[in-house]
Short mmCIF file of N, CA, C and O in Angstrom, two decimals:
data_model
loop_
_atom_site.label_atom_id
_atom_site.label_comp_id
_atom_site.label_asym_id
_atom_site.label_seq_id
_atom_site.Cartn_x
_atom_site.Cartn_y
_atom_site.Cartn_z
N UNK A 24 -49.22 -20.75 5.92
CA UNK A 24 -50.04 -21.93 5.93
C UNK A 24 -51.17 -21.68 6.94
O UNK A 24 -51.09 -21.36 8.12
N UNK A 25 -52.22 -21.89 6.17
CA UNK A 25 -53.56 -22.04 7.35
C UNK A 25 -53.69 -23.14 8.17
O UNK A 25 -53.37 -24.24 7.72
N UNK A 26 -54.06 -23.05 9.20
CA UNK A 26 -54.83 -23.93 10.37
C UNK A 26 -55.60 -24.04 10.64
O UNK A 26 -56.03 -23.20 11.43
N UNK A 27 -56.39 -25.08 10.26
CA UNK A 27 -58.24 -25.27 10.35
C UNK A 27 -58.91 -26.03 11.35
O UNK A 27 -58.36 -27.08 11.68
N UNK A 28 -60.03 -25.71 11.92
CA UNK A 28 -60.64 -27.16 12.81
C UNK A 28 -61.98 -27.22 12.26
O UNK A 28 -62.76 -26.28 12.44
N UNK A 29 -62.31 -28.25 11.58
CA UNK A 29 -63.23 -28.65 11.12
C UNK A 29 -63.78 -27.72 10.22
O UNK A 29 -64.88 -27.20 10.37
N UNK A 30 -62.81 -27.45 9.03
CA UNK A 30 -63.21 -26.22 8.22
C UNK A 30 -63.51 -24.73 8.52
O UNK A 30 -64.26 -24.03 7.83
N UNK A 31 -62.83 -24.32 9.64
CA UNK A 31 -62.71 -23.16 10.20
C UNK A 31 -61.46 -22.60 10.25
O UNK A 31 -60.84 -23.62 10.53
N UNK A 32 -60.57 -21.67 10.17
CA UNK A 32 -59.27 -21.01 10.40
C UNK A 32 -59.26 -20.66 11.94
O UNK A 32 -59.94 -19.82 12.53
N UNK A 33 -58.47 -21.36 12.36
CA UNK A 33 -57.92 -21.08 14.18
C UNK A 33 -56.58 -20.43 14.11
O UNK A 33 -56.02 -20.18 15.18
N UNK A 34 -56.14 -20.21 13.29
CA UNK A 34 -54.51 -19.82 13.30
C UNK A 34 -53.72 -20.35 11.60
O UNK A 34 -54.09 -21.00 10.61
N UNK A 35 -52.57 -19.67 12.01
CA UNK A 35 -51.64 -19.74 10.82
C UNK A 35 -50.05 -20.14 11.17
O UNK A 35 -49.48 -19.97 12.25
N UNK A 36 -49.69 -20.52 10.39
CA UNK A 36 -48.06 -21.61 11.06
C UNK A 36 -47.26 -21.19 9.82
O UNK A 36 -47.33 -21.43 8.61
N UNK A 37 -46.59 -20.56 10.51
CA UNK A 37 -45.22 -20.02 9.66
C UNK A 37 -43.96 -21.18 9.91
O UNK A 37 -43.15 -21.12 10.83
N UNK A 38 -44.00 -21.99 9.11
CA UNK A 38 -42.59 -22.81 9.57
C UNK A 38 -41.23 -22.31 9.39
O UNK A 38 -40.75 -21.74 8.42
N UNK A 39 -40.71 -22.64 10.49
CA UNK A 39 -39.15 -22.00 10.96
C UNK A 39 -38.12 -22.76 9.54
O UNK A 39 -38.37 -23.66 8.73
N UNK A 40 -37.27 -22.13 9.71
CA UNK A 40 -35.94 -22.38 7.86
C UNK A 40 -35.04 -23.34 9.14
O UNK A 40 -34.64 -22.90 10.22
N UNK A 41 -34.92 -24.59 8.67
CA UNK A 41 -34.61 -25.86 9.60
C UNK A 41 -33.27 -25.87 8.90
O UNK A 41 -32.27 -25.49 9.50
N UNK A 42 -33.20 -26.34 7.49
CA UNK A 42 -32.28 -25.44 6.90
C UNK A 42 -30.76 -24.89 7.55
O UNK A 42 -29.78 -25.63 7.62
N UNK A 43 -30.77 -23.43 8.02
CA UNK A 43 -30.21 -22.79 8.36
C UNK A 43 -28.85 -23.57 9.17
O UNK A 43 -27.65 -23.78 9.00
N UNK A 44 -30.33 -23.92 10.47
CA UNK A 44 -29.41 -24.85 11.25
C UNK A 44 -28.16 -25.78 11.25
O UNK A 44 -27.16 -25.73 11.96
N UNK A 45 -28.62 -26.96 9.87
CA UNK A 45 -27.47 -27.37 9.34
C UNK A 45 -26.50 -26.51 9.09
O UNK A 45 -25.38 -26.62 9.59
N UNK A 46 -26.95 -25.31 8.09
CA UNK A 46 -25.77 -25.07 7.66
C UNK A 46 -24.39 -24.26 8.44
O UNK A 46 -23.21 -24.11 8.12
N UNK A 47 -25.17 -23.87 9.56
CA UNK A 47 -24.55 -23.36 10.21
C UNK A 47 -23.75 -24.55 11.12
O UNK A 47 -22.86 -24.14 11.86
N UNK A 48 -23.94 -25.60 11.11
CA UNK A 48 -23.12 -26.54 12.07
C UNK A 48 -22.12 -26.95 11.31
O UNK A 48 -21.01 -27.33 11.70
N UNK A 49 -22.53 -26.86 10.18
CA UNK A 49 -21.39 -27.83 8.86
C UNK A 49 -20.43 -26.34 8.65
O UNK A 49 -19.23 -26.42 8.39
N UNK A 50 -21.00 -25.25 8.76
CA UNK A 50 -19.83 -23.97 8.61
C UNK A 50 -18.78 -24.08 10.28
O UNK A 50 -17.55 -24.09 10.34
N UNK A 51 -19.57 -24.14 11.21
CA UNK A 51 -18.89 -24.25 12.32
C UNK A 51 -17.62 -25.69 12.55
O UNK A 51 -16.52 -25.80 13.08
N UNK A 52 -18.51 -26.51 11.87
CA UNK A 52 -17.19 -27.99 12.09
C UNK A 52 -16.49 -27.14 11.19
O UNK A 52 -15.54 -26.50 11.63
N UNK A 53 -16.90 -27.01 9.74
CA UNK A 53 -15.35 -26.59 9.12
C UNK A 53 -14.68 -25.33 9.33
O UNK A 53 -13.61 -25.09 8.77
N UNK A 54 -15.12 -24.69 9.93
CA UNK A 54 -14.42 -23.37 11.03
C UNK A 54 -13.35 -24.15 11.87
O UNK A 54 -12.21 -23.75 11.66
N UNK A 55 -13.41 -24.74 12.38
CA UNK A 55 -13.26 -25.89 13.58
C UNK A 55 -11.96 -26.56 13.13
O UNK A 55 -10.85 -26.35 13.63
N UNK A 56 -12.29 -27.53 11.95
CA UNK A 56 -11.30 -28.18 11.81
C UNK A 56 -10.12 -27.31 11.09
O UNK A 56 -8.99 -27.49 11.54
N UNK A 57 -10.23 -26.58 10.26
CA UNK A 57 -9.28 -24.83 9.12
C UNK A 57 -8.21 -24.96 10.71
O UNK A 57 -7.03 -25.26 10.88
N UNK A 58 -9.40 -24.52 11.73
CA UNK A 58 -8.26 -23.42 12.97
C UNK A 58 -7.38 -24.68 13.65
O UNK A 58 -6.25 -24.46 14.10
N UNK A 59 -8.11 -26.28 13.70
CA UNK A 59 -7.23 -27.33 14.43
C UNK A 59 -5.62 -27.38 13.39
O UNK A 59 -4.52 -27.52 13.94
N UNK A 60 -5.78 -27.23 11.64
CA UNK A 60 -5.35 -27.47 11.10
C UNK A 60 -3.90 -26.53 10.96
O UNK A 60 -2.71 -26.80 10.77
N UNK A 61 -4.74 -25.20 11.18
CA UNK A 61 -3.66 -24.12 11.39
C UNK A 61 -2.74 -24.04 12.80
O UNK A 61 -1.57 -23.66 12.80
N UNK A 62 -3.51 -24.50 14.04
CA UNK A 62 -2.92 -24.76 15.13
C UNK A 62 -1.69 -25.90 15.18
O UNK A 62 -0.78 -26.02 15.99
N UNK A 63 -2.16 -26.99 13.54
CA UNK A 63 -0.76 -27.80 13.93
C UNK A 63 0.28 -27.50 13.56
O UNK A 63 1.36 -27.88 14.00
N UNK A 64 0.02 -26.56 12.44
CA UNK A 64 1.09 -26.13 11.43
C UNK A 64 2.19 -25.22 12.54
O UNK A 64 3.42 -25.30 12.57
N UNK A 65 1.40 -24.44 13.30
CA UNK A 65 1.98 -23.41 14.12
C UNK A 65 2.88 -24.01 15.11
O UNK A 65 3.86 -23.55 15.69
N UNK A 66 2.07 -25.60 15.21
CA UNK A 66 3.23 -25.78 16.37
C UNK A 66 3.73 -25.01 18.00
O UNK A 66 4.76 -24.67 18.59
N UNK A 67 2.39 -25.05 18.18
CA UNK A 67 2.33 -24.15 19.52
C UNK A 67 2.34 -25.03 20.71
O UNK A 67 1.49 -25.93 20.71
N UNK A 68 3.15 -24.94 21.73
CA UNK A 68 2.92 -25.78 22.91
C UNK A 68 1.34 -26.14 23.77
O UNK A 68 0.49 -25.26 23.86
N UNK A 69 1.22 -26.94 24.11
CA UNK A 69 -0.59 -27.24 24.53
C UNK A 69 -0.29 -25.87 25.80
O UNK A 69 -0.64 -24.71 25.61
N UNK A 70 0.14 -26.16 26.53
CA UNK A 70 -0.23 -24.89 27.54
C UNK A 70 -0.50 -23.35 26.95
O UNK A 70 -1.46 -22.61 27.17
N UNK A 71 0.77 -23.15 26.07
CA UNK A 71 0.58 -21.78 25.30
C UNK A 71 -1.00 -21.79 24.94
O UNK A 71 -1.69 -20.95 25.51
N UNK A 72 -1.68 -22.76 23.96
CA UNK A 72 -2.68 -22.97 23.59
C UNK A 72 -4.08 -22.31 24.55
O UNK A 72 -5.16 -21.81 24.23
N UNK A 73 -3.50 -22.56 25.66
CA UNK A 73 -4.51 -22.58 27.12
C UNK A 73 -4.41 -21.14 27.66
O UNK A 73 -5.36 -20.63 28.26
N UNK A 74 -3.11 -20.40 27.40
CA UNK A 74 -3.12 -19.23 27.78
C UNK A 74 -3.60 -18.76 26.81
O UNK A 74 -4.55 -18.03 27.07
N UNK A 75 -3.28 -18.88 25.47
CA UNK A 75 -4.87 -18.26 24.48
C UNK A 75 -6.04 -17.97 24.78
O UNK A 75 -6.51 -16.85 24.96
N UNK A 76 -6.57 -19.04 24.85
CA UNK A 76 -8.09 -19.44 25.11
C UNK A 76 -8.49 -18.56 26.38
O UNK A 76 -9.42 -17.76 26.43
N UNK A 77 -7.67 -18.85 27.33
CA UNK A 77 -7.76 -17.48 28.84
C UNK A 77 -8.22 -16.26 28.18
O UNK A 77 -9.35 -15.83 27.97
N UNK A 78 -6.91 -15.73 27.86
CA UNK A 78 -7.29 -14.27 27.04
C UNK A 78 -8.16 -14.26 26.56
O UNK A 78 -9.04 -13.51 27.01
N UNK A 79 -8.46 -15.10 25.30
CA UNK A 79 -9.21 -14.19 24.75
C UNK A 79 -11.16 -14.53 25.76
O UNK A 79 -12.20 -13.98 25.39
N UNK A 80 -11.08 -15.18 26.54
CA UNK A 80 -12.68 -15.14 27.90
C UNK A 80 -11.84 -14.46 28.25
O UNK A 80 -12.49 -13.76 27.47
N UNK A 81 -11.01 -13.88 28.62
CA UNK A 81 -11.05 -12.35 29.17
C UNK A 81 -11.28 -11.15 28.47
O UNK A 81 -11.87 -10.19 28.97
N UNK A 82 -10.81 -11.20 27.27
CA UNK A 82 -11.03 -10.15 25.97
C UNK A 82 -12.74 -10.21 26.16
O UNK A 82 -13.32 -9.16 26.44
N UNK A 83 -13.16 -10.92 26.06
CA UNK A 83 -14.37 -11.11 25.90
C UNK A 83 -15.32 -10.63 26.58
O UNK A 83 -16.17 -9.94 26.01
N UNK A 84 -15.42 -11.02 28.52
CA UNK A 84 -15.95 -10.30 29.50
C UNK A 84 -15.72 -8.65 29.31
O UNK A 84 -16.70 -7.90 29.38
N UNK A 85 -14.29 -8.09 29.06
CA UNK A 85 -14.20 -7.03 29.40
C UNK A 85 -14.78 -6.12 28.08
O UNK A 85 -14.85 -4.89 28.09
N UNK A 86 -15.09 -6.79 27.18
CA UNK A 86 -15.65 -6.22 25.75
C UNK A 86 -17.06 -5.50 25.78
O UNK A 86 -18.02 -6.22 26.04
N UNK A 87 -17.24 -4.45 25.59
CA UNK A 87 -18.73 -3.78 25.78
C UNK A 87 -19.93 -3.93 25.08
O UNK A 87 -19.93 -4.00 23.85
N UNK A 88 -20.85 -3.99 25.66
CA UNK A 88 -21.66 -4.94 24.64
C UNK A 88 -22.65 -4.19 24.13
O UNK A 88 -23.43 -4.68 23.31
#
């Protein structure tokens, strides 16, 4: 898309895919809710839960990037 001032070209505007964004939030909630869903089935104690989550921010820091 052109950008004009007073019938002149000053620039050009590529608009960003806005798009995306959604879809990536609506993939992430339902990422989200799949793993809450599988977490009940499993029946895991809340603390166990917490030593998860530890590991794996530790998996994570020590991971090379």
């Amino acid at each position: 898309m052109t950008v004009t001032r007073h019938g002149a070209t000053i620039g050009y505007f590529i608009p960003a895919r806005a798009g995306h964004r959604d879809l990536d939030r609506a993939s992430l909630k339902e990422a989200a809710a799949q793993m809450d869903a599988m977490l009940k089935r499993a029946k895991l104690p809340r603390n166990e839960l917490g030593g998860i989550a530890r590991e794996l921010r530790l998996w994570r820091k020590k991971k090379p990037k």
